[in-house]
mmCIF file of C-alpha atoms in Angstrom:
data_model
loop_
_atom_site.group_PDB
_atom_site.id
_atom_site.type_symbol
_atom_site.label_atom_id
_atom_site.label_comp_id
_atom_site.label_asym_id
_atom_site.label_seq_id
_atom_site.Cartn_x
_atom_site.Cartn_y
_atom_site.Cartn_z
ATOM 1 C CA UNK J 1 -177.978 16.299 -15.179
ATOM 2 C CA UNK J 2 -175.473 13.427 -15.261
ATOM 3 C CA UNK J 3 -171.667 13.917 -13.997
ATOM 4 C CA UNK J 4 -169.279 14.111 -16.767
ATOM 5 C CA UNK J 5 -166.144 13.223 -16.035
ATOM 6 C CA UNK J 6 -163.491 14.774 -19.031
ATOM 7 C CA UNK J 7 -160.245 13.729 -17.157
ATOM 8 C CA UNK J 8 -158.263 10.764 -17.803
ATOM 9 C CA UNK J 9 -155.093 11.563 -15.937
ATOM 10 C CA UNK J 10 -153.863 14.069 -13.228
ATOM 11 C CA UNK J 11 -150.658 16.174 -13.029
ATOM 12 C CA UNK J 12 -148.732 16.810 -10.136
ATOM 13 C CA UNK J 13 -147.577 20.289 -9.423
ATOM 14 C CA UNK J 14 -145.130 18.300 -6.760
ATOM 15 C CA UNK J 15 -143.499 20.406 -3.307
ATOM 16 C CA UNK J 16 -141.613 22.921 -5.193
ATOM 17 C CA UNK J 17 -141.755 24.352 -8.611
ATOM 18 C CA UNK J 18 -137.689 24.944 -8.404
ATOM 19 C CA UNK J 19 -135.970 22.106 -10.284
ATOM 20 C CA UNK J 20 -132.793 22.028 -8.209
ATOM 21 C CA UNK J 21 -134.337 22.149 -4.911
ATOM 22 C CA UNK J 22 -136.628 19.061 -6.311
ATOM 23 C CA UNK J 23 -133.383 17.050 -7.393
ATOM 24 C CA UNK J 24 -131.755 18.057 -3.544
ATOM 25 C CA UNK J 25 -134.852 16.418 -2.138
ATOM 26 C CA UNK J 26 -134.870 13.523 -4.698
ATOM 27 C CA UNK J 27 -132.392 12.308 -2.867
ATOM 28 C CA UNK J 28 -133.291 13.463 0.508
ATOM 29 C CA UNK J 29 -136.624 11.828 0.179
ATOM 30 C CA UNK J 30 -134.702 8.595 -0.847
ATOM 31 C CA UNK J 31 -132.551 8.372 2.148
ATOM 32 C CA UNK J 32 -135.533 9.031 4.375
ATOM 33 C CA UNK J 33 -137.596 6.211 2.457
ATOM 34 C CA UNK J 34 -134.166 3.742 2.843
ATOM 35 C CA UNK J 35 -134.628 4.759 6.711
ATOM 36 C CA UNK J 36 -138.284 3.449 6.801
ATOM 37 C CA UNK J 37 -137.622 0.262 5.541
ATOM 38 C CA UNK J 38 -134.975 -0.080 7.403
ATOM 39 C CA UNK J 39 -136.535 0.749 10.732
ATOM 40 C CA UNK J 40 -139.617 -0.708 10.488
ATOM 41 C CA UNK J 41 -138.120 -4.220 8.990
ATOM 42 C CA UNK J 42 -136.098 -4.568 12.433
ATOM 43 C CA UNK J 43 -138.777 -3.843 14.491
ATOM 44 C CA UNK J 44 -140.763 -6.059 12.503
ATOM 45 C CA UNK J 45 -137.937 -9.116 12.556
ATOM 46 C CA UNK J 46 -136.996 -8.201 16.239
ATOM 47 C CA UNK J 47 -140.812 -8.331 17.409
ATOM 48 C CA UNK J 48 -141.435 -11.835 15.482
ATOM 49 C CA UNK J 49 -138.124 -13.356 16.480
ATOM 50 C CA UNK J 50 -138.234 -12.907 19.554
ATOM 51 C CA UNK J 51 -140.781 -13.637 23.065
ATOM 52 C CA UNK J 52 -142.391 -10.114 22.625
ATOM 53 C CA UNK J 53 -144.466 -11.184 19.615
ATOM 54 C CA UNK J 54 -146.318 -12.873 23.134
ATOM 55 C CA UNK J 55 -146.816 -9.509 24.731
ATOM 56 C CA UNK J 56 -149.892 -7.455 23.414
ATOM 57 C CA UNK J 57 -147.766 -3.959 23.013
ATOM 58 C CA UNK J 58 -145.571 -5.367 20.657
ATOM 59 C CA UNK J 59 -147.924 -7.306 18.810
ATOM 60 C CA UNK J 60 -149.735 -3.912 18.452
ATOM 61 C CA UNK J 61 -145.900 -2.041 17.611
ATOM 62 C CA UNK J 62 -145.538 -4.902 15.288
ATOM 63 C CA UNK J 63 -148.671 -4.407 13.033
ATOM 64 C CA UNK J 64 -147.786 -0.482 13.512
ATOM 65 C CA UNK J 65 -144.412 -1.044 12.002
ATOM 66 C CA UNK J 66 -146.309 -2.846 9.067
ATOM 67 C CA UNK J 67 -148.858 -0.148 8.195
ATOM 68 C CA UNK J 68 -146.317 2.162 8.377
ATOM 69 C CA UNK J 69 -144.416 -0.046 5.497
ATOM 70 C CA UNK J 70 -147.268 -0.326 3.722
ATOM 71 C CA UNK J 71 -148.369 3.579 4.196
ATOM 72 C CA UNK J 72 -145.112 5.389 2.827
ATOM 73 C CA UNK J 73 -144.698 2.517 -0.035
ATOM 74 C CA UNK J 74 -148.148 4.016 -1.522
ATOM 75 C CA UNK J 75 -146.885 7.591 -1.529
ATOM 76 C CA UNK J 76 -142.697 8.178 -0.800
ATOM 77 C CA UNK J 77 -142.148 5.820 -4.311
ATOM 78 C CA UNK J 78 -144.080 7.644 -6.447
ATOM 79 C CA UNK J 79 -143.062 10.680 -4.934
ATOM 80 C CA UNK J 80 -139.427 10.387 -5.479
ATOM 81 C CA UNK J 81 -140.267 9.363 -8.688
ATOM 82 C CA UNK J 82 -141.765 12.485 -9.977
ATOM 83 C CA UNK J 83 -139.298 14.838 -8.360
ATOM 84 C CA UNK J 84 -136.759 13.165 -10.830
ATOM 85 C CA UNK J 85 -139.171 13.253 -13.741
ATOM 86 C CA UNK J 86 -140.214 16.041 -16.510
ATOM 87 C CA UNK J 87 -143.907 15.562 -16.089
ATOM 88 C CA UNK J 88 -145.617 14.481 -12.859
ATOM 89 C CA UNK J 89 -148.564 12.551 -14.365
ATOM 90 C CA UNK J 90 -150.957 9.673 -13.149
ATOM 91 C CA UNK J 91 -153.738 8.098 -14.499
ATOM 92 C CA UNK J 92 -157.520 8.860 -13.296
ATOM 93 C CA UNK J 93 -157.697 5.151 -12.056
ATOM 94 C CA UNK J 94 -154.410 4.941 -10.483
ATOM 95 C CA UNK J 95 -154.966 8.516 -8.546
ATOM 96 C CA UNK J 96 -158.261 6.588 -7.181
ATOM 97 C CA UNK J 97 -156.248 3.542 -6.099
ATOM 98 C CA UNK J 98 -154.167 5.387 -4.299
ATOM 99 C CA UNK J 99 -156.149 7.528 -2.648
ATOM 100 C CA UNK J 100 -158.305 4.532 -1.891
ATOM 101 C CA UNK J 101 -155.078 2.596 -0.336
ATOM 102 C CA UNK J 102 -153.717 5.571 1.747
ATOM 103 C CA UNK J 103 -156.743 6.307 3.750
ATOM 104 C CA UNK J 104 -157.425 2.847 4.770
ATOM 105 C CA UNK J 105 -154.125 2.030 5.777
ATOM 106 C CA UNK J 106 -153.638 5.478 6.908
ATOM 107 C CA UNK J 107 -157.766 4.606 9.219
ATOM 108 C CA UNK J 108 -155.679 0.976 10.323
ATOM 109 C CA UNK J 109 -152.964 3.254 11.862
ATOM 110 C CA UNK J 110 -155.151 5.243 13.618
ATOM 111 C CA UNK J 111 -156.838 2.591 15.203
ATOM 112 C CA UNK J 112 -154.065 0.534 16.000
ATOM 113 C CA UNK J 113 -152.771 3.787 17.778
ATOM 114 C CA UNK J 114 -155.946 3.313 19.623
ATOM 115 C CA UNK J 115 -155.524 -0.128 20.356
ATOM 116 C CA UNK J 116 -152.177 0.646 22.022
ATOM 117 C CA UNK J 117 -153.606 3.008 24.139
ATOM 118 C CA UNK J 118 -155.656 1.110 25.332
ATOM 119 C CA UNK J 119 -153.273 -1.945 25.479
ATOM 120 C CA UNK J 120 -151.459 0.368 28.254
ATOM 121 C CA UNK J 121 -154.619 1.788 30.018
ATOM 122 C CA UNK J 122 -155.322 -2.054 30.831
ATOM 123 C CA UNK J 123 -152.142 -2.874 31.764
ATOM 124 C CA UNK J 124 -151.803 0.592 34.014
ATOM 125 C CA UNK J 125 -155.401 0.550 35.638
ATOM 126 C CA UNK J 126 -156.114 -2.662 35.811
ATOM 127 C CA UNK J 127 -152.992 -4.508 36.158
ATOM 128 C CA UNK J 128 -153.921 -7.803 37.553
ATOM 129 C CA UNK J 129 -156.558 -8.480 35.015
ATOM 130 C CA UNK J 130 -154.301 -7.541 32.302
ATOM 131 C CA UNK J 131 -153.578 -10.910 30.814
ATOM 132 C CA UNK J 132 -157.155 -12.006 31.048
ATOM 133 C CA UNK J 133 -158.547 -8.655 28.831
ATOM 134 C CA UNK J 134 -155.993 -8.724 27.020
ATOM 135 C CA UNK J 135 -155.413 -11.793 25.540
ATOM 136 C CA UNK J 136 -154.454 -13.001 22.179
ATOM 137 C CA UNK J 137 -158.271 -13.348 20.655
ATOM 138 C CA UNK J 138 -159.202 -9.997 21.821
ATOM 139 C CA UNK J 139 -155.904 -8.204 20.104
ATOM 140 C CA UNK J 140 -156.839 -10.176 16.994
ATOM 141 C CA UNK J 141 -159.949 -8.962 17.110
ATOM 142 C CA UNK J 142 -158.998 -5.275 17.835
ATOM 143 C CA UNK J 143 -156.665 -5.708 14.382
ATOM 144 C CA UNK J 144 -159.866 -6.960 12.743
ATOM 145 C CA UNK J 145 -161.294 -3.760 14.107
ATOM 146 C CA UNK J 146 -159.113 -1.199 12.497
ATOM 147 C CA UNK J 147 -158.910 -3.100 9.113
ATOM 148 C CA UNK J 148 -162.575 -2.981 8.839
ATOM 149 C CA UNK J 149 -162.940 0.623 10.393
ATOM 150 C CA UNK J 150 -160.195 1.861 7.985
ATOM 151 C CA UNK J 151 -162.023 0.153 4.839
ATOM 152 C CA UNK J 152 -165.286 1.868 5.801
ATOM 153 C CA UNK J 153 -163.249 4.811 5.924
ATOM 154 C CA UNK J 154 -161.236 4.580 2.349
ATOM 155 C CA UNK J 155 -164.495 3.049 0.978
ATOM 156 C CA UNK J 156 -167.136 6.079 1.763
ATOM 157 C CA UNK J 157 -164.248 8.498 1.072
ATOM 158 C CA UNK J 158 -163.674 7.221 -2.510
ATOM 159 C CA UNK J 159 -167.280 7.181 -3.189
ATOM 160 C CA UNK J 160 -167.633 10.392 -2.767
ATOM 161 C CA UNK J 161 -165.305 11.391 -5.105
ATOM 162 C CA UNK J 162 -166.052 9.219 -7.822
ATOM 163 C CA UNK J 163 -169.504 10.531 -7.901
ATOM 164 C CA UNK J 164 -167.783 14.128 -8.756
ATOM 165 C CA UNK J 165 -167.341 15.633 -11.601
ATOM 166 C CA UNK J 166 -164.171 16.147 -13.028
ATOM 167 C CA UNK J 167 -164.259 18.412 -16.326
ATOM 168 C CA UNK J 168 -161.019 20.127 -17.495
ATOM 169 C CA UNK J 169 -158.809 21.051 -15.048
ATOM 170 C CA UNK J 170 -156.681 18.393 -14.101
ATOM 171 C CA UNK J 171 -153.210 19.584 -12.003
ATOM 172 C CA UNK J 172 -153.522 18.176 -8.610
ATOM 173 C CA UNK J 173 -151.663 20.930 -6.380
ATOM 174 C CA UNK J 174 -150.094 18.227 -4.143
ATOM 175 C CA UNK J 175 -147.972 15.121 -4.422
ATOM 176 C CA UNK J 176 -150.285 12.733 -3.496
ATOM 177 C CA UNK J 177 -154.107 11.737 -4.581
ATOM 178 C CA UNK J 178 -155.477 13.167 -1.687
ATOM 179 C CA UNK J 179 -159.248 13.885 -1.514
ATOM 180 C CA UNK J 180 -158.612 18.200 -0.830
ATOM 181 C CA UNK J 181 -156.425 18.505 -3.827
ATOM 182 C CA UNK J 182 -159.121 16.709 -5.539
ATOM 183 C CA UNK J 183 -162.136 18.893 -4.757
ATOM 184 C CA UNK J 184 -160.494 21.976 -5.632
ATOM 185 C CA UNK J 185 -160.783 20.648 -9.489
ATOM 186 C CA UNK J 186 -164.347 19.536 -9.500
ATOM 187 C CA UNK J 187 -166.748 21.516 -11.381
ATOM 188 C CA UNK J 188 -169.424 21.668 -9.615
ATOM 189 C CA UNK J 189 -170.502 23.026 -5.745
ATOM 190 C CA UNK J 190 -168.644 21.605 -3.104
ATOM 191 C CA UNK J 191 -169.866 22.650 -0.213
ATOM 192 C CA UNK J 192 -171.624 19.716 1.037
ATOM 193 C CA UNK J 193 -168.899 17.272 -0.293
ATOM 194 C CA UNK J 194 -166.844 19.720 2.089
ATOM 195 C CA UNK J 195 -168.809 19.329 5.035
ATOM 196 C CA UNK J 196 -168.582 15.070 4.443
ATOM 197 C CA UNK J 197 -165.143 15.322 3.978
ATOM 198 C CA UNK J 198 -164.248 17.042 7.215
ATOM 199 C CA UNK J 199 -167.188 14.828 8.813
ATOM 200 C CA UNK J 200 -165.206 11.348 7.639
ATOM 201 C CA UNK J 201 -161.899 12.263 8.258
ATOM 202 C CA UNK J 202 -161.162 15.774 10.398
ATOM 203 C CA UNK J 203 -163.818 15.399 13.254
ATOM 204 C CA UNK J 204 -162.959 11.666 13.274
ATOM 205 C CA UNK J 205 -159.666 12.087 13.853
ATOM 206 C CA UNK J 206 -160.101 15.307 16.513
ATOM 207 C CA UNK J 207 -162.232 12.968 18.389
ATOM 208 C CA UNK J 208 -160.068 9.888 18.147
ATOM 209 C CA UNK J 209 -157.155 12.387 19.161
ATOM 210 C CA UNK J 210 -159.243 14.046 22.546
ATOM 211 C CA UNK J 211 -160.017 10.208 23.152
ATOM 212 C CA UNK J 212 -156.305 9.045 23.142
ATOM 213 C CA UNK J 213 -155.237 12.301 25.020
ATOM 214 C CA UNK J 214 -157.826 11.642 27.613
ATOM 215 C CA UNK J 215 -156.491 8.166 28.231
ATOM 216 C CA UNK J 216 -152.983 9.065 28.724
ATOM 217 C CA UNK J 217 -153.914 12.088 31.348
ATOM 218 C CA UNK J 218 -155.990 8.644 33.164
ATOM 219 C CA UNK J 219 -152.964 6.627 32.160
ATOM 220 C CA UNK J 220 -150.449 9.503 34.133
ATOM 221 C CA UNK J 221 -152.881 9.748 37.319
ATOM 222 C CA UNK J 222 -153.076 6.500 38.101
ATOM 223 C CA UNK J 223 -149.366 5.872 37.959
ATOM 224 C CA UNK J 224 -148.866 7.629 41.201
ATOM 225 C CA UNK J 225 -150.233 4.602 43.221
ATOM 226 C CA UNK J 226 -147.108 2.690 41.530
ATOM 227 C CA UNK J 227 -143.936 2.269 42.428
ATOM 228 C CA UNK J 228 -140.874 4.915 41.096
ATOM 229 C CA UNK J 229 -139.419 1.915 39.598
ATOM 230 C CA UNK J 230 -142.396 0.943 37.603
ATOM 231 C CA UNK J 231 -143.558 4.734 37.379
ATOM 232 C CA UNK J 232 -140.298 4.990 34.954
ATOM 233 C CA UNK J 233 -140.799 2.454 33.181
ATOM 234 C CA UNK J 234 -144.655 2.899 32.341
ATOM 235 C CA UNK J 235 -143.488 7.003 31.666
ATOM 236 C CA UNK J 236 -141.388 5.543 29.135
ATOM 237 C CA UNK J 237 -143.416 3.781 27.403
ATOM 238 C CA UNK J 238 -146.339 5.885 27.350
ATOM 239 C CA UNK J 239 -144.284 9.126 26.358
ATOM 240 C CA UNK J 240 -142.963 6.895 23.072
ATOM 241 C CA UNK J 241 -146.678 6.641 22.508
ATOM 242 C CA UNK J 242 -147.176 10.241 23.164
ATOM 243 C CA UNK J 243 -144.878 11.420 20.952
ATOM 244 C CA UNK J 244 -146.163 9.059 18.167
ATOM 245 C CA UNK J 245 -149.494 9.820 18.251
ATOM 246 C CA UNK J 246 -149.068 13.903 18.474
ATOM 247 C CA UNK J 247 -146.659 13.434 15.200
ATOM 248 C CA UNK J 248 -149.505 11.833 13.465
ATOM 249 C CA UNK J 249 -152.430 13.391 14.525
ATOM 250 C CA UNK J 250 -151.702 16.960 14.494
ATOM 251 C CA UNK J 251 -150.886 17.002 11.068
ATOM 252 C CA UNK J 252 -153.982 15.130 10.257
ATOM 253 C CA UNK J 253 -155.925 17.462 11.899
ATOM 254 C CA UNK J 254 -154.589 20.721 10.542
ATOM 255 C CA UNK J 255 -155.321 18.815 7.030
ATOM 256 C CA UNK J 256 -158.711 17.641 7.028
ATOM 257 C CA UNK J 257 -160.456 20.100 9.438
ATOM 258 C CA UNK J 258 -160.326 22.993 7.220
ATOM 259 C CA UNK J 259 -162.786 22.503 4.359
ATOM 260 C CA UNK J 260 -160.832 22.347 0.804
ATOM 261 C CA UNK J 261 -159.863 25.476 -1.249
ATOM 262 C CA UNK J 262 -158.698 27.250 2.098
ATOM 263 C CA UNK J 263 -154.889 29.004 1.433
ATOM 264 C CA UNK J 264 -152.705 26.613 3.706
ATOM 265 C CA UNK J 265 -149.768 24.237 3.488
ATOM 266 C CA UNK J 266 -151.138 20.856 3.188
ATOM 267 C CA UNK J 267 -148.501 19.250 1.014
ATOM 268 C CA UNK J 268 -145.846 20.240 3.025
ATOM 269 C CA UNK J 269 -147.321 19.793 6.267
ATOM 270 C CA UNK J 270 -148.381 16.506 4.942
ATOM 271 C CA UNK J 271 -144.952 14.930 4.462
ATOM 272 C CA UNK J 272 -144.860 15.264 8.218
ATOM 273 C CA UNK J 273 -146.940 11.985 8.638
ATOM 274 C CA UNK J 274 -146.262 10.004 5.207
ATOM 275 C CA UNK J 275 -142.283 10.557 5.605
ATOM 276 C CA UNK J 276 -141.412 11.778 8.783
ATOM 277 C CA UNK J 277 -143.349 9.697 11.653
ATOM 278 C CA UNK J 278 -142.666 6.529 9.730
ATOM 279 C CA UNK J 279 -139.097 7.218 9.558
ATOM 280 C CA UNK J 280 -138.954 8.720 13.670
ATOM 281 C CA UNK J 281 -141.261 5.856 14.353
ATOM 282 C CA UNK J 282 -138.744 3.016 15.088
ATOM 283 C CA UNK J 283 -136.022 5.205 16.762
ATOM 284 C CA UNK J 284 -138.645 6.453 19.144
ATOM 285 C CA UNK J 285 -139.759 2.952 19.871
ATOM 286 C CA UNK J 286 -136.349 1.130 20.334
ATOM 287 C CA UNK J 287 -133.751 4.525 21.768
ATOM 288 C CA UNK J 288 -136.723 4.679 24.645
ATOM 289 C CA UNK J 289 -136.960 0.652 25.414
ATOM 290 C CA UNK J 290 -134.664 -1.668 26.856
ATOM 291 C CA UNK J 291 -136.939 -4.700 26.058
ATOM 292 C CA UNK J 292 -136.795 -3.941 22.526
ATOM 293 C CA UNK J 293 -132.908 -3.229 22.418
ATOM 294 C CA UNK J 294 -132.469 -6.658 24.190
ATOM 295 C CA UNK J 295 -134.339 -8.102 22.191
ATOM 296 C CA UNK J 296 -132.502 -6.876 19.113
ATOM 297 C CA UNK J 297 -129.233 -7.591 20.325
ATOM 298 C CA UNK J 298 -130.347 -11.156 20.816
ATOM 299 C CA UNK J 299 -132.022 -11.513 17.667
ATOM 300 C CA UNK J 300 -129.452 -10.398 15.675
ATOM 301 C CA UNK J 301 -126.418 -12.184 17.812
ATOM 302 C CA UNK J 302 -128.563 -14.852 16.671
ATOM 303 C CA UNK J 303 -128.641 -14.745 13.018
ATOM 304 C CA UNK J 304 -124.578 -13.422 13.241
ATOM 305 C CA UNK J 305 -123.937 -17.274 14.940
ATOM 306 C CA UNK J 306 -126.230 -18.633 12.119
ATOM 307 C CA UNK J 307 -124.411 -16.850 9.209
ATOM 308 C CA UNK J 308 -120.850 -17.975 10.691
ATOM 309 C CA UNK J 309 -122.155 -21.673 10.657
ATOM 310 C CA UNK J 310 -123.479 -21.700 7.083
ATOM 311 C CA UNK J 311 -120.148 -20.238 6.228
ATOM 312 C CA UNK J 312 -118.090 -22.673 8.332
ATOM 313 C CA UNK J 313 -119.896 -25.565 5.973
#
């Protein structure tokens, strides 16, 4: 029997079904988007103005800062959108598309978070061959890396889905294309569909989680063979890591390990890694790190003596 496929659009039921409270976080949601761009567009001119495009941490922050651009600009846009509009509607092929472009940039986070750690496991274990592993090739080719693992990702996941069938229902309990929301309206058995979904993204991301957790605990061991000066510094850093990875991954987690039609809050909980950790993102990066506030200071004393002497003329 052949899948049909009846739906040509999807409707968003949105956060909240109260039409005030959407209009309050209209512009709530705006702000918070403003703050992204913001952030993540210093970090990004800071990083590639400055020496520490040279260093491998930043060059990994730096590509972080720019998924997380790219991330919330498939999602927050659209999202503020429909909490201003009457009807919260998108077409079958545009849900795809941005499912498809969520969960790979959403896999190239993930493994850039990866690359990091292991950026500072180098630089903490092995500290005089730090340089030679991690050169400039190598963090290219750990980039490569997550681009291709998060297009396998996005690419199996939206397979999946397209081979579904999708026969009359159509309104998408969520705010985003996301593959959960999605099942729930098939009409057929999910239950292995279920089990692949959880397989792809919820074990994958417990077990990239345990990994990165495991590294830091290494990471914090061998830091008491350092000195206290250079114990503070490396706690610093690696706690800003921490705290990044444990805002994204937790929510992840609680998302895609429980198989889809389970009563839980996935919307909301989900705004906690396409709004929040992109906005908290920079200010945990730069409040935490006195490289990067030099840095900016100099950058941007910079481009203050430039704009006085294009004015001057």
């Amino acid at each position: 029997m052949e899948n049909q496929n009846n739906v040509t659009e999807f409707v968003f039921m949105g956060l909240w079904g109260n039409r005030q409270l959407e209009l309050l976080f209209l512009v709530l949601f705006l702000l918070c988007y403003l703050a992204v761009l913001m952030g993540n567009f210093i970090i990004l001119l800071t990083i590639t103005c400055s020496h520490l495009i040279e260093q491998p941490m930043y060059y990994f922050l730096c590509h972080l800062s720019l998924m997380d651009l790219c991330y919330t600009s498939t999602v927050v846009p659209r999202l503020i959108r429909d909490l201003g509009a009457a009807r919260k509607n998108i077409s079958y092929n545009n849900c795809m598309t941005q499912l498809f472009t969520a969960h790979m940039l959403g896999g190239v986070e993930i493994f850039i978070l990866v690359s990091m750690a292991l950026d500072r496991y180098v630089a903490i274990v092995k500290p005089l061959h730090y340089m030679v592993i991690m050169n400039r090739r190598r963090c290219n080719m750990l980039i490569f890396v997550a681009w291709g693992a998060g297009f396998w990702h996005s690419v199996s996941l939206l397979l999946v889905v397209l081979s579904l069938p999708f026969c009359g229902p159509n309104q998408i309990d969520h705010y985003v294309c996301d593959v959960k929301p999605l099942l729930k309206l098939v009409c057929k058995d999910i239950h292995v569909v279920n089990i692949l979904v959880i397989a792809n993204s919820g074990m994958v991301a417990v077990v990239i989680f345990l990994v990165l957790v495991a590294s830091y605990i290494v990471i914090l061991c061998n830091l008491r063979t350092h000195s206290s000066l250079g114990r503070r510094k490396a706690l610093s850093t690696c706690s800003s890591h921490i705290m990044v990875v444990v805002l994204f991954f937790v929510p992840c987690i609680y998302i895609y390990v429980l198989p889809a039609g389970s009563e839980n809050k996935d919307k909301e909980i989900s705004v906690f890694y396409t709004v929040i950790a992109p906005m908290l993102n920079p200010l945990i990066y730069t409040l935490r790190n006195m490289e990067m506030k030099i840095a900016m200071g100099k950058v941007w004393s910079k481009m203050a003596s430039l704009g006085l002497t294009h004015v001057k003329f």
